[in-house]
C-alpha cells in the first residue's frame, strides 16, 4: 500500500504534498513488555516513530528543519522515570514548508493500529484509515465488528516478504537498494531531536 501511494505521489495524482499525518499505536495488552524494556529504551520517538519519520521524508521528499514534541504518561506513570511517555506526538516543519504530524501510543485497547494520511494540493491518500485484520465483518449478539491485527508481524507480513525479495534481487543484480544507511542515520538524528523537544518542551531546530 505504501509503495502504491508513493507511485501515485510521484506521478502527480494528488498534486504537491503539503502534509503527512501518521499514527502508530501498540495494543495495551503489550504494556508490561514495554515497561520492562523502559530502562533500555531510547524512548518512544526512537522505538516507534522512526518508521513514521521515514515515511514523511519519503512522501514529502524533503528534510524536517524544526520539531515540537509533546506527550505524557496518561495511563502508566512508570515511563516518566525514563523521561518518556505512554503517548506522544510531534509536529514538524520541513525545508520545503510541508508539515508532518506523528502520534505514537502504547495504550490502544483495540489492537495494533498503524495509519497514514498524505495531503496534496489536488487530493488525499489514506492508508489503513480504518484498521482491520482483513475484509471480514462479524455479525453476532454483540453487533457488527471488524477484527484488527494484533502485532506488526501480522500487519506488515506482505511488506516483510517484499523487503526480503528486494534484498535478494539487489544481491543477484549487483545493485544498491534505493534506501541506504544514510536514511537510517538521518531518521535516528531526527528522532533524537523529537526526544529533545519532548524532554525540554521547546521548539527544536533540526540541523
C-alpha positions as a LaTeX table, in Angstrom:
\begin{tabular}{lrrr}
\hline
Residue & $x$ (\AA) & $y$ (\AA) & $z$ (\AA) \\
\hline
Unk1 & 0.00 & 0.00 & 0.00 \\
Unk2 & 2.81 & 2.41 & 0.86 \\
Unk3 & 4.65 & 1.65 & $-2.37$ \\
Unk4 & 1.41 & 2.18 & $-4.31$ \\
Unk5 & 0.90 & 5.52 & $-2.54$ \\
Unk6 & 4.45 & 6.64 & $-3.33$ \\
Unk7 & 3.97 & 5.81 & $-7.02$ \\
Unk8 & 0.73 & 7.82 & $-7.03$ \\
Unk9 & 2.51 & 10.79 & $-5.44$ \\
Unk10 & 5.44 & 10.63 & $-7.88$ \\
Unk11 & 3.02 & 10.55 & $-10.81$ \\
Unk12 & 1.36 & 13.73 & $-9.58$ \\
Unk13 & $-2.03$ & 12.23 & $-8.76$ \\
Unk14 & $-2.53$ & 14.31 & $-5.61$ \\
Unk15 & $-0.52$ & 17.38 & $-6.64$ \\
Unk16 & 2.08 & 18.81 & $-4.28$ \\
Unk17 & 2.30 & 17.07 & $-0.91$ \\
Unk18 & 1.97 & 19.58 & 1.91 \\
Unk19 & 1.30 & 17.37 & 4.94 \\
Unk20 & 1.71 & 13.79 & 6.16 \\
Unk21 & $-0.14$ & 12.52 & 9.24 \\
Unk22 & 0.99 & 9.24 & 10.74 \\
Unk23 & $-0.28$ & 7.15 & 13.67 \\
Unk24 & 1.46 & 4.19 & 15.33 \\
Unk25 & $-0.23$ & 2.51 & 18.28 \\
Unk26 & 0.71 & $-0.63$ & 20.19 \\
Unk27 & $-2.02$ & $-2.60$ & 21.98 \\
Unk28 & $-2.43$ & $-2.12$ & 25.73 \\
Unk29 & $-2.06$ & $-5.87$ & 26.20 \\
Unk30 & 1.67 & $-5.45$ & 25.43 \\
Unk31 & 2.22 & $-2.73$ & 28.04 \\
Unk32 & 4.06 & $-4.94$ & 30.54 \\
Unk33 & 6.71 & $-5.72$ & 27.93 \\
Unk34 & 7.04 & $-2.02$ & 27.08 \\
Unk35 & 7.51 & $-1.13$ & 30.75 \\
Unk36 & 10.09 & $-3.90$ & 31.23 \\
Unk37 & 12.00 & $-2.57$ & 28.21 \\
Unk38 & 11.75 & 1.00 & 29.51 \\
Unk39 & 15.20 & 1.24 & 31.18 \\
Unk40 & 16.89 & 0.11 & 27.94 \\
Unk41 & 14.62 & 2.00 & 25.56 \\
Unk42 & 15.68 & 5.01 & 23.52 \\
Unk43 & 12.25 & 6.44 & 24.21 \\
Unk44 & 9.02 & 6.28 & 22.23 \\
Unk45 & 10.22 & 8.53 & 19.42 \\
Unk46 & 13.17 & 6.22 & 18.71 \\
Unk47 & 11.35 & 2.95 & 19.40 \\
Unk48 & 8.15 & 3.67 & 17.48 \\
Unk49 & 8.30 & 6.90 & 15.47 \\
Unk50 & 11.34 & 6.20 & 13.25 \\
Unk51 & 9.11 & 4.44 & 10.72 \\
Unk52 & 6.72 & 7.40 & 10.61 \\
Unk53 & 9.65 & 9.78 & 10.11 \\
Unk54 & 10.96 & 7.53 & 7.34 \\
Unk55 & 7.61 & 7.74 & 5.56 \\
Unk56 & 7.39 & 11.51 & 5.93 \\
Unk57 & 10.81 & 12.07 & 4.38 \\
Unk58 & 9.91 & 9.63 & 1.58 \\
Unk59 & 6.48 & 11.02 & 0.76 \\
Unk60 & 7.35 & 14.71 & 1.19 \\
Unk61 & 10.77 & 14.48 & $-0.48$ \\
Unk62 & 12.34 & 16.93 & 1.95 \\
Unk63 & 14.07 & 17.03 & 5.33 \\
Unk64 & 12.47 & 18.40 & 8.52 \\
Unk65 & 14.03 & 21.56 & 9.93 \\
Unk66 & 12.02 & 22.20 & 13.12 \\
Unk67 & 10.14 & 19.97 & 15.56 \\
Unk68 & 7.93 & 20.47 & 18.57 \\
Unk69 & 7.12 & 17.32 & 20.53 \\
Unk70 & 4.71 & 16.83 & 23.42 \\
Unk71 & 3.07 & 13.99 & 25.30 \\
Unk72 & 2.92 & 12.41 & 28.70 \\
Unk73 & 2.27 & 9.44 & 30.95 \\
Unk74 & $-1.51$ & 9.41 & 30.83 \\
Unk75 & $-2.11$ & 5.83 & 31.94 \\
Unk76 & 1.29 & 4.45 & 33.01 \\
Unk77 & 3.41 & 6.82 & 35.15 \\
Unk78 & 6.28 & 4.32 & 35.10 \\
Unk79 & 7.54 & 5.79 & 31.81 \\
Unk80 & 8.27 & 9.16 & 33.47 \\
Unk81 & 11.20 & 7.53 & 35.26 \\
Unk82 & 12.97 & 7.29 & 31.89 \\
Unk83 & 11.87 & 10.75 & 30.59 \\
Unk84 & 9.41 & 9.02 & 28.31 \\
Unk85 & 5.64 & 8.88 & 27.82 \\
Unk86 & 2.99 & 6.29 & 27.09 \\
Unk87 & 1.54 & 8.54 & 24.36 \\
Unk88 & 3.49 & 11.20 & 22.46 \\
Unk89 & 3.15 & 13.39 & 19.38 \\
Unk90 & 5.27 & 15.74 & 17.28 \\
Unk91 & 4.70 & 18.46 & 14.70 \\
Unk92 & 7.48 & 19.03 & 12.14 \\
Unk93 & 8.12 & 21.75 & 9.60 \\
Unk94 & 10.08 & 20.62 & 6.54 \\
Unk95 & 12.59 & 22.54 & 4.46 \\
Unk96 & 10.04 & 22.83 & 1.64 \\
Unk97 & 7.47 & 24.17 & 4.18 \\
Unk98 & 5.47 & 20.92 & 4.24 \\
Unk99 & 4.06 & 19.74 & 7.57 \\
Unk100 & 4.46 & 16.42 & 9.33 \\
Unk101 & 2.35 & 15.25 & 12.26 \\
Unk102 & 3.01 & 11.98 & 14.05 \\
Unk103 & 1.40 & 10.27 & 17.01 \\
Unk104 & 2.69 & 7.21 & 18.86 \\
Unk105 & 0.87 & 5.42 & 21.63 \\
Unk106 & 1.31 & 2.36 & 23.79 \\
Unk107 & $-2.26$ & 2.11 & 25.07 \\
Unk108 & $-4.55$ & 1.19 & 22.15 \\
Unk109 & $-7.30$ & $-1.01$ & 23.62 \\
Unk110 & $-8.39$ & $-2.34$ & 20.22 \\
Unk111 & $-5.10$ & $-3.74$ & 18.90 \\
Unk112 & $-2.12$ & $-2.80$ & 16.74 \\
Unk113 & $-3.02$ & 0.33 & 14.78 \\
Unk114 & $-0.89$ & 1.95 & 12.05 \\
Unk115 & $-2.39$ & 4.50 & 9.70 \\
Unk116 & $-1.05$ & 7.21 & 7.37 \\
Unk117 & $-2.63$ & 10.11 & 5.53 \\
Unk118 & $-0.92$ & 12.13 & 2.80 \\
Unk119 & $-2.41$ & 15.53 & 1.91 \\
Unk120 & $-1.77$ & 17.01 & $-1.53$ \\
Unk121 & $-2.98$ & 20.14 & $-3.29$ \\
Unk122 & $-5.15$ & 18.00 & $-5.58$ \\
Unk123 & $-6.10$ & 15.02 & $-3.42$ \\
Unk124 & $-5.58$ & 12.93 & $-0.30$ \\
Unk125 & $-4.30$ & 9.38 & 0.13 \\
Unk126 & $-5.24$ & 7.37 & 3.21 \\
Unk127 & $-3.60$ & 4.09 & 4.19 \\
Unk128 & $-5.19$ & 1.95 & 6.89 \\
Unk129 & $-7.53$ & 4.75 & 7.99 \\
Unk130 & $-9.96$ & 2.13 & 9.30 \\
Unk131 & $-7.62$ & $-0.51$ & 10.78 \\
Unk132 & $-8.71$ & $-4.06$ & 10.11 \\
Unk133 & $-7.28$ & $-7.56$ & 10.10 \\
Unk134 & $-8.97$ & $-8.49$ & 6.80 \\
Unk135 & $-12.18$ & $-7.78$ & 4.88 \\
Unk136 & $-14.36$ & $-9.91$ & 7.17 \\
Unk137 & $-17.25$ & $-8.40$ & 9.11 \\
Unk138 & $-18.67$ & $-10.34$ & 12.06 \\
Unk139 & $-22.36$ & $-10.03$ & 12.87 \\
Unk140 & $-23.41$ & $-11.59$ & 16.18 \\
Unk141 & $-25.12$ & $-10.85$ & 19.50 \\
Unk142 & $-22.59$ & $-8.09$ & 20.22 \\
Unk143 & $-23.37$ & $-6.22$ & 17.00 \\
Unk144 & $-21.27$ & $-5.76$ & 13.85 \\
Unk145 & $-17.50$ & $-5.52$ & 14.04 \\
Unk146 & $-14.22$ & $-5.91$ & 12.17 \\
Unk147 & $-11.24$ & $-7.57$ & 13.79 \\
Unk148 & $-7.77$ & $-5.96$ & 13.92 \\
Unk149 & $-4.20$ & $-7.14$ & 13.55 \\
Unk150 & $-2.59$ & $-7.60$ & 16.95 \\
Unk151 & 1.08 & $-7.02$ & 16.09 \\
Unk152 & 3.37 & $-5.63$ & 13.40 \\
Unk153 & 4.30 & $-9.07$ & 12.03 \\
Unk154 & 0.69 & $-9.72$ & 11.09 \\
Unk155 & 0.02 & $-6.15$ & 9.90 \\
Unk156 & 3.08 & $-5.92$ & 7.64 \\
Unk157 & 3.62 & $-9.53$ & 6.58 \\
Unk158 & 3.45 & $-8.66$ & 2.85 \\
Unk159 & 5.91 & $-5.80$ & 3.37 \\
Unk160 & 8.45 & $-8.06$ & 5.07 \\
Unk161 & 8.21 & $-10.54$ & 2.17 \\
Unk162 & 8.70 & $-7.75$ & $-0.38$ \\
Unk163 & 11.69 & $-6.49$ & 1.61 \\
Unk164 & 13.36 & $-9.91$ & 1.51 \\
Unk165 & 12.70 & $-10.24$ & $-2.23$ \\
Unk166 & 14.24 & $-6.82$ & $-2.86$ \\
Unk167 & 17.33 & $-7.75$ & $-0.83$ \\
Unk168 & 17.84 & $-10.94$ & $-2.85$ \\
Unk169 & 17.29 & $-9.03$ & $-6.10$ \\
Unk170 & 19.93 & $-6.46$ & $-5.13$ \\
Unk171 & 22.45 & $-9.25$ & $-4.48$ \\
Unk172 & 21.63 & $-11.07$ & $-7.72$ \\
Unk173 & 21.67 & $-7.92$ & $-9.84$ \\
Unk174 & 24.69 & $-6.42$ & $-8.06$ \\
Unk175 & 22.93 & $-3.12$ & $-7.34$ \\
Unk176 & 22.42 & $-0.90$ & $-4.32$ \\
Unk177 & 18.96 & $-0.60$ & $-2.74$ \\
Unk178 & 17.10 & 2.67 & $-3.08$ \\
Unk179 & 17.10 & 3.08 & 0.70 \\
Unk180 & 20.61 & 3.42 & 2.17 \\
Unk181 & 22.29 & 3.52 & 5.57 \\
Unk182 & 22.23 & 7.32 & 5.31 \\
Unk183 & 18.43 & 7.25 & 5.50 \\
Unk184 & 18.64 & 5.31 & 8.76 \\
Unk185 & 21.19 & 7.76 & 10.15 \\
Unk186 & 19.06 & 10.76 & 9.17 \\
Unk187 & 15.94 & 9.30 & 10.78 \\
Unk188 & 17.79 & 8.50 & 14.03 \\
Unk189 & 19.05 & 12.10 & 14.19 \\
Unk190 & 15.51 & 13.45 & 13.70 \\
Unk191 & 14.08 & 11.07 & 16.30 \\
Unk192 & 16.65 & 12.23 & 18.87 \\
Unk193 & 15.61 & 15.83 & 18.15 \\
Unk194 & 11.98 & 14.82 & 18.79 \\
Unk195 & 13.08 & 13.30 & 22.10 \\
Unk196 & 14.97 & 16.51 & 22.98 \\
Unk197 & 11.90 & 18.64 & 22.24 \\
Unk198 & 9.68 & 16.30 & 24.27 \\
Unk199 & 12.04 & 16.44 & 27.28 \\
Unk200 & 12.58 & 20.23 & 27.18 \\
Unk201 & 9.17 & 21.34 & 25.94 \\
Unk202 & 10.92 & 23.62 & 23.46 \\
Unk203 & 10.73 & 24.05 & 19.67 \\
Unk204 & 13.95 & 22.44 & 18.41 \\
Unk205 & 15.90 & 23.17 & 15.25 \\
Unk206 & 16.99 & 20.10 & 13.28 \\
Unk207 & 20.47 & 20.79 & 11.93 \\
\hline
\end{tabular}
